mmCIF file of C-alpha atoms and ligand atoms in Angstrom:
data_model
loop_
_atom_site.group_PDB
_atom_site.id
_atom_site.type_symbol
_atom_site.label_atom_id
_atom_site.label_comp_id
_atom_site.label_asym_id
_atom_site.label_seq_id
_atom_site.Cartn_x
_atom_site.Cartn_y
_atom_site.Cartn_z
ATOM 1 C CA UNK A 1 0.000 0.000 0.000
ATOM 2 C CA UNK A 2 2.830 2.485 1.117
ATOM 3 C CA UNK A 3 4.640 1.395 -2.061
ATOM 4 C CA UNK A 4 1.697 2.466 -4.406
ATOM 5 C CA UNK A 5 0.896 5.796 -2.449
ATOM 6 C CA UNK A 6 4.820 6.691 -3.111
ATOM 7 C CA UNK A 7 4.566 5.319 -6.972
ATOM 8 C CA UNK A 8 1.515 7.771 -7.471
ATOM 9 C CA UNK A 9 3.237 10.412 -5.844
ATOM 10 C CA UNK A 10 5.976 10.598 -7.528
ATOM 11 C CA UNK A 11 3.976 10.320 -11.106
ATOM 12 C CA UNK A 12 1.899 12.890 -9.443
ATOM 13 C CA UNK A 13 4.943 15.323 -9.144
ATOM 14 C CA UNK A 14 6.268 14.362 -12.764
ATOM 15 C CA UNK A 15 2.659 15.620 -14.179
ATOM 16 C CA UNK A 16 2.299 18.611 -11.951
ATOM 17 C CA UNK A 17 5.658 19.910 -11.098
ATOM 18 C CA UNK A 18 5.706 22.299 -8.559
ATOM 19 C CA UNK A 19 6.196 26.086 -8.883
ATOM 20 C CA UNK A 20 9.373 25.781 -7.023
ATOM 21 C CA UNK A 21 10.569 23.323 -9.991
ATOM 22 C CA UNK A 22 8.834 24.497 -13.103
ATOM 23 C CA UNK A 23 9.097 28.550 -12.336
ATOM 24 C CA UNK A 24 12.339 29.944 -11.887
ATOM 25 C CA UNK A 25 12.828 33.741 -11.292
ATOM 26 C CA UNK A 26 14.773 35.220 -13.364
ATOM 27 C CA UNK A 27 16.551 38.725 -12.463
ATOM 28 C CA UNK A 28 17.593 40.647 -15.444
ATOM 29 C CA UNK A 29 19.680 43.812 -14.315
ATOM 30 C CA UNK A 30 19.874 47.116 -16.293
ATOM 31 C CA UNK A 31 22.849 49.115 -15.911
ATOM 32 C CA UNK A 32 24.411 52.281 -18.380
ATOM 33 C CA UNK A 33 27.200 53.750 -17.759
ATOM 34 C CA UNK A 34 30.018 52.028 -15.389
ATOM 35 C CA UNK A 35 32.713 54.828 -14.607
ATOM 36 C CA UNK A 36 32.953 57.556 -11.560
ATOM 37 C CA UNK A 37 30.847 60.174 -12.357
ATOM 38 C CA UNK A 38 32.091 63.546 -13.113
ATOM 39 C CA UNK A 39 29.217 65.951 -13.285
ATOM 40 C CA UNK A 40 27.918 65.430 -16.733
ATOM 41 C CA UNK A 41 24.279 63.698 -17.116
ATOM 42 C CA UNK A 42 22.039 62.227 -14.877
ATOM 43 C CA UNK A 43 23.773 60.636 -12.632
ATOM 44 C CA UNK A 44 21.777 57.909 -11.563
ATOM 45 C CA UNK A 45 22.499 56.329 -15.024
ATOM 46 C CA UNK A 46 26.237 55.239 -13.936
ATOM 47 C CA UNK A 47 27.702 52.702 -11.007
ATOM 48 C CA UNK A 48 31.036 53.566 -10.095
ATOM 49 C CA UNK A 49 33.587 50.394 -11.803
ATOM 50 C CA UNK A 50 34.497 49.710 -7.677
ATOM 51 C CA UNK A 51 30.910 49.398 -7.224
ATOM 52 C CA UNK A 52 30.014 47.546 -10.180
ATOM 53 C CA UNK A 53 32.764 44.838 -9.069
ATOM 54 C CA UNK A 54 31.640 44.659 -5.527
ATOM 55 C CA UNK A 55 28.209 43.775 -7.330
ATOM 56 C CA UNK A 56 29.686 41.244 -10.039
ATOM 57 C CA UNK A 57 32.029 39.324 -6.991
ATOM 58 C CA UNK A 58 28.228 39.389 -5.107
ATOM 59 C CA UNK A 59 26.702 37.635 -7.742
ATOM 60 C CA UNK A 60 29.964 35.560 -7.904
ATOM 61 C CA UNK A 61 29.764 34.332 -4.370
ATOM 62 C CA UNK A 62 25.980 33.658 -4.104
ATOM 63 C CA UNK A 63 26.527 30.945 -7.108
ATOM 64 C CA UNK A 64 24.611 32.791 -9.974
ATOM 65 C CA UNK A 65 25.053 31.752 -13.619
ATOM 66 C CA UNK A 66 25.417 34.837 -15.578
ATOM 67 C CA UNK A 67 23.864 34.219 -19.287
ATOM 68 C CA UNK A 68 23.626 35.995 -22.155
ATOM 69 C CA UNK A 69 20.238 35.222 -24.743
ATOM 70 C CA UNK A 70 22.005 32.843 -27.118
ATOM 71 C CA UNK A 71 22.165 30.270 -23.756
ATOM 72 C CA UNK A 72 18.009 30.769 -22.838
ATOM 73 C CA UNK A 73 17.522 27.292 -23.261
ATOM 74 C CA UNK A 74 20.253 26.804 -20.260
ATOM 75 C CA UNK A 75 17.877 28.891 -17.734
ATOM 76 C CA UNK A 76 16.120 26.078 -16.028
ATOM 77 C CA UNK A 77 19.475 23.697 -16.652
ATOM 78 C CA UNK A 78 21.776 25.915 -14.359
ATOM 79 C CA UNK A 79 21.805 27.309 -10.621
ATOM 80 C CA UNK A 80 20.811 30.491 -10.485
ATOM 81 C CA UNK A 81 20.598 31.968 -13.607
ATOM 82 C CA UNK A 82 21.071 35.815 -14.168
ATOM 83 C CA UNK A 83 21.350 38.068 -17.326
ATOM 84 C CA UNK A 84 23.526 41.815 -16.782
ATOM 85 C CA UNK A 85 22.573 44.317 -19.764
ATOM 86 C CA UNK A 86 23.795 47.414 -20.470
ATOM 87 C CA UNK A 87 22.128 50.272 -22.146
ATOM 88 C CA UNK A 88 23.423 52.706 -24.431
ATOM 89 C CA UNK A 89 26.830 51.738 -25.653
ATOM 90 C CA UNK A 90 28.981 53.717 -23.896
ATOM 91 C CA UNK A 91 32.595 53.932 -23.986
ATOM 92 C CA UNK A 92 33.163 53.373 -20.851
ATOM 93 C CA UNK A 93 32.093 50.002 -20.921
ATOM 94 C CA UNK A 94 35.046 49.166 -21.609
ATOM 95 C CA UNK A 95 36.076 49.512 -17.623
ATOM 96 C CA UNK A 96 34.080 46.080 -17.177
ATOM 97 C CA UNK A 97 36.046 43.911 -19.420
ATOM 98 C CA UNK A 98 39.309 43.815 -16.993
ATOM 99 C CA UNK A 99 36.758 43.479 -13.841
ATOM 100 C CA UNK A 100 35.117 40.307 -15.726
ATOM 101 C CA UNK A 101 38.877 38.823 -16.603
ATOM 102 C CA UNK A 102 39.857 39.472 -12.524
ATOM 103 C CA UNK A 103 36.347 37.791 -11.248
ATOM 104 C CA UNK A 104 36.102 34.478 -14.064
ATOM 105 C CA UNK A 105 37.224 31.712 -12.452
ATOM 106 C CA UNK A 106 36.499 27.691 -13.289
ATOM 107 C CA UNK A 107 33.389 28.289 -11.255
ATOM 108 C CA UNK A 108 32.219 31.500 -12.576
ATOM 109 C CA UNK A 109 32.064 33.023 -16.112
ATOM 110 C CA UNK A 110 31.433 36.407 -16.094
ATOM 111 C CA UNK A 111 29.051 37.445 -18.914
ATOM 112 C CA UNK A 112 26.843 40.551 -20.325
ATOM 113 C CA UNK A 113 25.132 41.752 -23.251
ATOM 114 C CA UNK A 114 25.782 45.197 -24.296
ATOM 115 C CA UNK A 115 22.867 46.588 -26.110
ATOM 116 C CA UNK A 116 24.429 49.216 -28.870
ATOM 117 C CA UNK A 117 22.204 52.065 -30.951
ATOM 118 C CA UNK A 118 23.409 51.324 -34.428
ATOM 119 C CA UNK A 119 24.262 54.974 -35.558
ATOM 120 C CA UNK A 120 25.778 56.300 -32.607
ATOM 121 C CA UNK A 121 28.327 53.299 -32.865
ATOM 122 C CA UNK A 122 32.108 54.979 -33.436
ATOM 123 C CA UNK A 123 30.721 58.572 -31.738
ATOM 124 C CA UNK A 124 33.135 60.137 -29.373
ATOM 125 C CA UNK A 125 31.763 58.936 -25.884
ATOM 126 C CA UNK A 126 30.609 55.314 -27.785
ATOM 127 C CA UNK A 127 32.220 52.150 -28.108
ATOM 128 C CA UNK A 128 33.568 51.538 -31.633
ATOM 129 C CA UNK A 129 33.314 48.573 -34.037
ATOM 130 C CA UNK A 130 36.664 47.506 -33.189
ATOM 131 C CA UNK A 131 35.732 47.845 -29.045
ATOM 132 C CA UNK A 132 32.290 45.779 -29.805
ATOM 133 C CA UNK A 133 35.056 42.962 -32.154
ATOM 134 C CA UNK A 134 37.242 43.164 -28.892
ATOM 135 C CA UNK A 135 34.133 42.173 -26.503
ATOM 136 C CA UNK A 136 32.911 39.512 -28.544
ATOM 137 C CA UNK A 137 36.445 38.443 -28.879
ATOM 138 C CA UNK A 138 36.800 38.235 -25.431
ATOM 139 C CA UNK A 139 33.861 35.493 -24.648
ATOM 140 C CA UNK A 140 32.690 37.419 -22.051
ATOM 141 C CA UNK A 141 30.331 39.473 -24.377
ATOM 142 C CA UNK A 142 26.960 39.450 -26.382
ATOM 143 C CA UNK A 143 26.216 42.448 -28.348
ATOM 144 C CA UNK A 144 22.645 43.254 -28.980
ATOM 145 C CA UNK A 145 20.655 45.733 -30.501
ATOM 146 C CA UNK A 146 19.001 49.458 -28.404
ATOM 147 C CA UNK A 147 17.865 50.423 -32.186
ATOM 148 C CA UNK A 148 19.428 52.371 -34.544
ATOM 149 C CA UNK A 149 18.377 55.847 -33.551
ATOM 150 C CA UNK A 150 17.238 55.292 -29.900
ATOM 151 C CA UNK A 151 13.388 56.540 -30.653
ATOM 152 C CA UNK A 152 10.441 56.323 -28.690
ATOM 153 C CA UNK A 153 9.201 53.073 -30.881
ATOM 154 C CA UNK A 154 5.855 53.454 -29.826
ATOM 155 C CA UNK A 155 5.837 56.454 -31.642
ATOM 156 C CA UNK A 156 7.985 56.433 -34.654
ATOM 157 C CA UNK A 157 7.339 55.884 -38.232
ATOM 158 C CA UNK A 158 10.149 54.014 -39.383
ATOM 159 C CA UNK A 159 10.340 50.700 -37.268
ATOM 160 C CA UNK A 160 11.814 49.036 -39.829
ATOM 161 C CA UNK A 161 15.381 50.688 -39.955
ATOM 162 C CA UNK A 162 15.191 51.078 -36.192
ATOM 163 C CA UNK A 163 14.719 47.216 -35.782
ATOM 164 C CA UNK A 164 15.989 45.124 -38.877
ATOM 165 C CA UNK A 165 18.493 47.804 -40.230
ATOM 166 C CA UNK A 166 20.060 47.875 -36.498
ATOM 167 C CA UNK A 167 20.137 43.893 -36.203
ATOM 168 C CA UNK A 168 22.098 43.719 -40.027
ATOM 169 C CA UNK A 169 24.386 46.802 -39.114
ATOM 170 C CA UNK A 170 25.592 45.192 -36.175
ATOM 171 C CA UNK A 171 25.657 41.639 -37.715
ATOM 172 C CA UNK A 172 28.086 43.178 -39.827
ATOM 173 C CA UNK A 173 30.598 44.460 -37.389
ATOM 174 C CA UNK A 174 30.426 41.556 -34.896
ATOM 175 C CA UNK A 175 29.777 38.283 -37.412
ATOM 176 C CA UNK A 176 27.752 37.237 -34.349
ATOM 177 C CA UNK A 177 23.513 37.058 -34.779
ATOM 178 C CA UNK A 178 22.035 39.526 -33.083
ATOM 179 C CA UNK A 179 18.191 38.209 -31.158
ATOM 180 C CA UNK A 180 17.722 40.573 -28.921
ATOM 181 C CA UNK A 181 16.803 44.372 -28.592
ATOM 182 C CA UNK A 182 16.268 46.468 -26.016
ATOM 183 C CA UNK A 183 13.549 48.756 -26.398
ATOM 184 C CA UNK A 184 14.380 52.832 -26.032
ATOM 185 C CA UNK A 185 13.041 53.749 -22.930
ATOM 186 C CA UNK A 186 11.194 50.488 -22.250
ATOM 187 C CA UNK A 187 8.431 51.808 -24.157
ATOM 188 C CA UNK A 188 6.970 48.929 -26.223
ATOM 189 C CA UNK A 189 3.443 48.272 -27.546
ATOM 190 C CA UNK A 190 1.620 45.310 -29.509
ATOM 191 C CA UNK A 191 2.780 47.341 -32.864
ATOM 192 C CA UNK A 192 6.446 47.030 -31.943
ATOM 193 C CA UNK A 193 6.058 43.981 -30.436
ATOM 194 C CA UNK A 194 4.690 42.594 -34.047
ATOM 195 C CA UNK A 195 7.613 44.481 -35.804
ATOM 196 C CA UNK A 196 10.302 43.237 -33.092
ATOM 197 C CA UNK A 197 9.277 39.406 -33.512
ATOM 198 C CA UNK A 198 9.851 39.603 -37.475
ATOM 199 C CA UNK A 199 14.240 40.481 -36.320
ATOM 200 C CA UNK A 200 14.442 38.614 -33.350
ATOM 201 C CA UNK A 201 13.686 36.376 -30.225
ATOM 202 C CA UNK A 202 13.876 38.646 -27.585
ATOM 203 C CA UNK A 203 12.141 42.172 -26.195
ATOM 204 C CA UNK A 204 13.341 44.160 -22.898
ATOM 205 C CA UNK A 205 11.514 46.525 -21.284
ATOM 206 C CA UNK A 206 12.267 48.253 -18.034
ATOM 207 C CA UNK A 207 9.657 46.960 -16.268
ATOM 208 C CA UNK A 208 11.109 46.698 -12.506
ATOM 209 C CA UNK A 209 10.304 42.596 -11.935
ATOM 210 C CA UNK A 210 11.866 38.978 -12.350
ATOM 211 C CA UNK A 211 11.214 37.582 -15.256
ATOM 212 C CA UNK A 212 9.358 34.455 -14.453
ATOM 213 C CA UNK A 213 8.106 31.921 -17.684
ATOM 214 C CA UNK A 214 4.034 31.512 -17.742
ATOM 215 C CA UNK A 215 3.299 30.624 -20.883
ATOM 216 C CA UNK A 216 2.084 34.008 -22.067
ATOM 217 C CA UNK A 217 1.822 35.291 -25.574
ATOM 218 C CA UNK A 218 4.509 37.461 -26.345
ATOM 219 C CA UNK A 219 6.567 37.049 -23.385
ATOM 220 C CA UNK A 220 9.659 37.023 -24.314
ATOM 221 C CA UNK A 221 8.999 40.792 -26.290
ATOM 222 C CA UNK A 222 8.397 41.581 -22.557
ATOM 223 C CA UNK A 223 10.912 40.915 -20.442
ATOM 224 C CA UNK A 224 11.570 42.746 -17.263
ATOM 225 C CA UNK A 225 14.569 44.257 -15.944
ATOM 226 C CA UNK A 226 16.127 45.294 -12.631
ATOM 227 C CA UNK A 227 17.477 48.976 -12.846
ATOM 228 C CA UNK A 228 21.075 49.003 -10.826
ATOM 229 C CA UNK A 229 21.685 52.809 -10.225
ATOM 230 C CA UNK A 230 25.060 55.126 -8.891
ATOM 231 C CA UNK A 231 23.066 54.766 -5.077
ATOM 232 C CA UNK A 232 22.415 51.396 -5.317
ATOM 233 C CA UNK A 233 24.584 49.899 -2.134
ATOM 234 C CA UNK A 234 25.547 46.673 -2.490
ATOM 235 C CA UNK A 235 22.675 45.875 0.215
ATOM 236 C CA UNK A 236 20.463 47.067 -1.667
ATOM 237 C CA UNK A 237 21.725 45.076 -4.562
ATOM 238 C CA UNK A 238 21.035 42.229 -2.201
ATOM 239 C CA UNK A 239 17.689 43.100 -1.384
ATOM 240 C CA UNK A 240 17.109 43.928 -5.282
ATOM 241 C CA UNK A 241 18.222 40.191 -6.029
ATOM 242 C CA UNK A 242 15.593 38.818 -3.278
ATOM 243 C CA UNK A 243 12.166 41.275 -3.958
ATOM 244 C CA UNK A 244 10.658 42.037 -7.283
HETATM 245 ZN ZN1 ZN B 301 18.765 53.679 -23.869
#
């Protein structure tokens, strides 16, 4: 009798995983710029390079699996997974490519996905194609697409060279695919959406949640992400990790 009750248990829990099992949360951070900041802009938009390591060796010690979106099938396959974006392109990106070599380890592979907007690429305060080559070189680095222009979508005519002009121009410079874009602003509607899935895979908003897999239409054109800002402590990064 106690043999059978276990048996149907157990086919019980193969049928109807539990939430625990079948849901994980997923944190997807936002961050910009990564350098001390000086004065110029709004300064919530950059995390000091001390800080942002302090964050990274966080991460690092609580066993998360940072991934970038070519490895989505691998979230439910490894411990804790995590995805770290940045916004914008900025030159000073750069600063996290020496604090990823000092924190990868056999346990831990740093990784990120830098989301570029195509035309500004090359600009004065922007990485270049050759610093975009140099982070995919490095294996630490996805780069993905913030549009060509960095428009309000929701609002502008020309979705098509924003979206699939932005994917090819980037294509070009990197020889990697490019599946994911980050919408301008996190402003996204079911027209963009529709435009966004003929390019690619994946949508990100700045909606501030995990992203957790239901089954919904379009929910991977809606991901969520966790904005890391200049005051964020590294408690509060804690706390950040935990909530949502
Ligand atoms: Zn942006």
């Amino acid at each position: 009798m106690r043999k059978i009750s276990v048996f149907v248990i157990l086919v019980l829990t193969v049928i109807f995983p539990s939430p625990a099992f079948s849901q994980v949360k997923v944190p997807v951070l936002i961050y910009h710029s990564i350098d001390a900041y000086t004065g110029h802009g709004e300064k919530e938009l950059y995390v000091t390079p001390e800080n942002f390591e302090k964050q990274l060796l966080y991460l690092k010690k609580q066993g998360y699996t940072p991934l970038t979106f070519e490895k989505w099938q691998e979230l439910k396959r490894v411990k804790k997974p995590i995805f770290i974006t940045f916004d914008d392109g900025y030159k000073n990106n750069l600063t996290i490519l020496p604090i990823f070599q000092r924190a990868a380890s056999p346990q831990f592979h740093p990784a990120a996905t830098i989301f570029v907007i195509s035309d500004f690429i090359g600009r004065p305060n922007r990485l270049s194609p050759a610093d975009l080559k140099k982070f995919v070189d490095s294996g630490f680095f996805s780069i993905q697409s913030h549009t060509a222009t960095h428009p309000d979508l929701t609002k502008t005519k020309n979705l098509s060279y924003e979206l699939a002009d932005s994917k090819r121009k980037i294509e070009a410079i990197t020889s990697q695919p490019v599946i994911a874009v980050a919408y301008p602003y996190g402003k996204v509607n079911s027209r963009v959406v529709e435009e966004t899935k003929k390019n690619y895979t994946f949508g990100l908003s700045t909606i501030p949640k995990f992203f957790t897999e239901s089954g919904q239409k379009n929910e991977n054109y809606l991901i969520p992400r966790l904005y890391v800002a200049y005051s964020t402590t590294i408690e509060d990064f804690a706390k950040l990790l935990k909530e949502s």
